[in-house]
Amino acid sequence: MAEPVLSVQHLVKRFGGLTATDDLSIEVMPGELHALIGPNGAGKTTAIGQIMGEITPDAGRILFLGEDVTRLSTPARVRRGLSRSFQITQLLEDDTAEDNVALAVQARAGHSFRFWRDAFGDARLRGPARAALEGVGLPPARWSLPVADLSHGERKQLELAVALASGPRMLLLDEPMAGLGASESLRMTEVLRGLKGRIPMLLVEHDMDAVFSLADRISVLVYGHCIASGTPDEIRQDPAVRAAYLSEEERV
Amino acid sequence: MALLLEQLLNGVQLGVTLFLLAAGLTLVFGIMGVINLAHGSLYMVGAYAAAVTASATGSALLALLGGLAAAALTGMAVEYLALRRLYARDHLDQVLATFGLILFFNEGMVLLFGRQPLFVNVPDGLRGAVRVLPGIDYPVYRLLIIAVGLLVALGLYLLIQRTRIGMLVRAGATNRDMVRALGVDVRLLYTLVFGLGALLAGLAGVMAGPILSVQVGMGEQILITTFVVVVIGGIGSVRGALFGAILVGVVDTLLRAYVPGLLRQVMAGPDADALGAGLASMGVYLLMALVLLVKPRGLFPAHA
Amino acid sequence: MHRLWRDERFWAVLLLALAALVPVVAPLLGSPATVGLATRIAIYAIAASSLNLILGQGGLVSFGHAAYFGLGGYAVGILYAHYASGEPFLGLIPGSNDLLVTMPVAILAGGIGAAIIGALSLRTAGVQFIMITLAFAQMLYFLFVSLKAYGGDDGLAIRRVVPVLGMNLRDPATLYWIALGLLALWLFLMDRIGRSRFGRILAGVRQGERRMAAIGVRTYPYKLAAFTIAGMGAAMAGALMVNYLRFVSPDMMHWTKSGELMVMVILGGLGTLLGPVVGAAALVSLEYTLSGLTEHWQFILGPILLLVVLFARGGILGGLRRLAGRPRQHQAQPLPPEELPSGELPPGDPVAERAAHG
């Protein structure tokens, strides 16, 4: 069996009395699209935060491409190839869509202690930025608009383009379809399907149609603990998942 | 030994004065997210009002009431007219608007009372000294300031830990949105908290009057030291404000008392005094830098 | 699309060219004092523009920028004092009264001061950062107040400055043109930096540190570099100011001076190229006019500042843009119908999710 790209081992995170991540272990294999599902408050976003280094876990290890990254800062992990999108978009609101992506390209290109050359006309930044925007299907007419003027769906697309532009060796996607309309959701699903196989992904998502049509493997999180992990078919038939997940869903 | 104890008491006395200012500043910031440079102006308003009332009526009690009322009313007016519009703004706007208020208040005091400092006498009955330890006398008035400051600290502790308003204050300091979500009349809470902060600043000004001279600019001088206190203690934390205030008060007083003497052993008298005073003034800022190197959010960070 | 008159750089060049005529026009209008006023404006414009690099571009609210203005001033003053007394500074560095020597030293001093203060202050953010930069500036202020060897509270006077490249600095017009030339140079530099990769990082820092971390940028070194460059600009302005006033005192680094520099930036237009220049001109002229009317001009200036902050967002440049009917950059274009979010609620309740995740 191949080495996993990402291996999360016995991760624990407590906030006061609340255990947000409870002995969580998951693996993402090369080329795999691994979905992480679970009811609200199951600790999915907290898990992504810990994998990215934004939140420090209380216990456990995170291995990325065989290297222990548990103690590394977020920028250091990004430079090693981890990249995420945010559920609540974190974009540079005054800048245009293209500038947002170009900045990620620039960050990947090395240090930015360059004070003289005009970065707005730099083809080495603009080319890859436009490629990434094209890749997520944002229409070129929208590229030169400030982010503040984009629709929610467009911002979600842009989120993904920015995450892709940092040249990831693995993507962590935090609810890329949250708040999207039906047609937008379908389009996003197709974009992810296009990426599938090329970049390993950990996908947190509530849209079950998307999850079951895209994922190679699904892990189910309840109260910060992984209760089941398997192929979509296995998960669909798992009685524990049905009980825990569906009843939770109904209660919410 | 006697001198050291006296200086320590002086330090605590400065400390409680700083605490009265820092408590208001840190609460206003913790709850409303507003950085209010004009907090020092309220201290000044309290001091002036008390000084003027004292010289007009000769009554210490009326002076106290006048100072407190002037500071609290000015504070609430400022909140109602200006700060209320700044809660949702960024810190830069708040700094500039309250900077404008400082200019206004300072020049307003010059217009009303001139540039000459006013001097206030210690109230009759509070003059003289009392023996605190064998061989050590200490002024009654300064002891009273320490006692009042500590009482206020205790009162604030009870208010914050034991009452409904205190609960909201605590909740507000850690999670502002939650308090709004609870459907509390946030505006009223804000005005009350601001009024309380102004009252404490006024109290500090009234009590400082007989020790310092009452003059324009007195507010900013102490305000900046208060910032140091708040940053050291941790923004939003009343406990941190108390701890930071006493620490800064004692360190500042001891440095001022001893640094010039130490320097005089290596250089000429007047130069040593000047440089010593300067180095002592720098001391608390160095202390703050040290604290922040170790704990960037202060000693008692309120926002976990 | 790209019309000349909408480009700030065009206006900057035009304004500087017109400003260069002031010493020629002022005597004709019978107000030679205008040259002095214009010199102050040019100098403050450099200082305000340097503050704008961190405040406007990087969103770092430094409330101690006058410290570097004063450091630059004192570098000139102290070098002159040692030149006059003949004793080298610290027994090593000979004094000087030559601007070609004192200016680079001043810029260096401001840069070193800003690098040290910035290295410590930038460990914090938000209100702590505001208060710490203020406190460090106060620290330097008290240091210079206590240095009796350099005049303490009273400050230092400088005299007999040697000509620079054959230009007599005692001539007000010459000094003005030098200040204006340095302002032009500084603005050119700011424009380049603003458009460079470095400038893009600063813009990112202003708009979202979290995003910057997520694209793999450690922002601290960039913030520190910007802070240092800004300190150097302020020191250059300070050195010019001391040459203009022939006097340096701790007042140059008083916290109200830091406040005034911030006011200039905001008044003119935060984060713009010309804003700090316009703001410096407006504040210096306003102070000049008000102080001609009444001794208590701050009583009027204070409320004006308050009103500007409360009601005039975007400063003077923002207002001019609105007057000129410039289409706002943030104007949304109509969306095709299928792009509109449908009435469907997001499956996850973001508020509950966030609360649970602390």
XYZ file of C-alpha atoms in Angstrom, chain A residues 104-223:
120
model
C -1.237 33.496 -4.018
C 0.862 32.836 -7.122
C 3.328 35.444 -5.902
C 3.537 33.871 -2.447
C 4.342 30.537 -4.025
C 7.047 32.093 -6.213
C 9.256 32.823 -3.210
C 9.979 35.900 -1.133
C 8.386 39.203 -2.037
C 11.160 41.620 -1.120
C 10.861 43.144 -4.568
C 10.188 46.830 -4.376
C 10.519 48.076 -7.920
C 8.788 46.082 -10.624
C 5.084 46.573 -11.201
C 3.379 43.433 -9.912
C 0.129 44.292 -11.670
C 1.704 43.877 -15.092
C 3.881 40.887 -14.263
C 3.023 38.074 -16.671
C 4.675 35.518 -14.377
C 1.954 36.268 -11.827
C -0.941 37.034 -14.127
C -0.614 33.968 -16.336
C -0.947 31.329 -13.618
C -3.594 33.457 -11.880
C -5.786 33.509 -14.986
C -5.239 29.809 -15.500
C -6.487 29.134 -11.985
C -9.529 31.376 -12.494
C -10.308 29.591 -15.719
C -9.880 26.263 -13.963
C -12.638 27.039 -11.468
C -14.904 28.415 -14.172
C -15.151 32.056 -13.111
C -16.172 34.037 -16.236
C -13.372 36.377 -17.423
C -15.733 39.367 -17.277
C -15.712 39.041 -13.480
C -11.946 38.811 -13.030
C -11.316 42.528 -12.799
C -14.075 43.236 -10.271
C -13.263 43.875 -6.628
C -14.136 40.882 -4.474
C -16.682 42.975 -2.578
C -18.775 43.112 -5.769
C -18.801 39.370 -6.465
C -21.757 37.133 -5.695
C -21.571 34.508 -2.977
C -21.150 31.723 -5.525
C -18.391 33.584 -7.323
C -16.583 34.155 -4.063
C -16.688 30.427 -3.379
C -15.185 29.786 -6.809
C -12.540 32.392 -6.125
C -11.750 30.789 -2.751
C -10.974 27.594 -4.602
C -8.925 29.385 -7.263
C -6.789 31.020 -4.573
C -6.274 27.674 -2.845
C -5.226 26.123 -6.162
C -2.898 28.991 -7.048
C -0.626 28.290 -4.117
C 0.392 25.118 -5.951
C -0.925 22.596 -3.459
C 0.102 18.974 -3.171
C -3.064 18.505 -1.186
C -6.279 20.510 -0.815
C -8.419 20.907 2.282
C -11.830 22.181 1.275
C -14.126 23.528 3.975
C -17.697 23.395 2.659
C -17.047 24.718 -0.846
C -20.764 24.408 -1.642
C -22.201 26.043 1.473
C -24.801 28.601 0.464
C -24.650 27.803 -3.231
C -27.757 27.448 -5.354
C -28.531 24.135 -7.030
C -26.931 25.013 -10.373
C -23.900 26.530 -8.714
C -23.483 23.418 -6.574
C -23.519 21.240 -9.645
C -20.920 23.416 -11.332
C -18.675 23.269 -8.262
C -19.087 19.489 -8.147
C -17.884 19.288 -11.745
C -14.886 21.499 -10.996
C -13.917 19.224 -8.101
C -14.455 16.158 -10.267
C -12.021 17.675 -12.752
C -9.405 18.098 -10.019
C -9.987 14.634 -8.627
C -7.137 12.222 -9.228
C -4.682 15.060 -9.815
C -4.671 16.508 -6.315
C -5.563 14.580 -3.175
C -8.378 16.333 -1.319
C -9.965 16.316 2.084
C -13.485 17.603 1.542
C -15.728 18.811 4.327
C -19.214 19.195 2.948
C -22.877 19.045 3.934
C -24.176 18.555 0.396
C -24.615 14.768 0.495
C -25.345 14.420 -3.236
C -22.001 15.996 -3.962
C -20.173 14.007 -1.296
C -21.509 10.616 -2.368
C -20.935 11.287 -6.051
C -17.371 12.594 -5.590
C -15.741 10.813 -2.675
C -13.513 7.770 -2.895
C -13.754 7.389 0.829
C -15.898 8.984 3.518
C -15.171 9.426 7.195
C -17.971 10.287 9.590
C -17.266 12.570 12.507
C -19.517 12.796 15.551
C -18.508 14.840 18.576
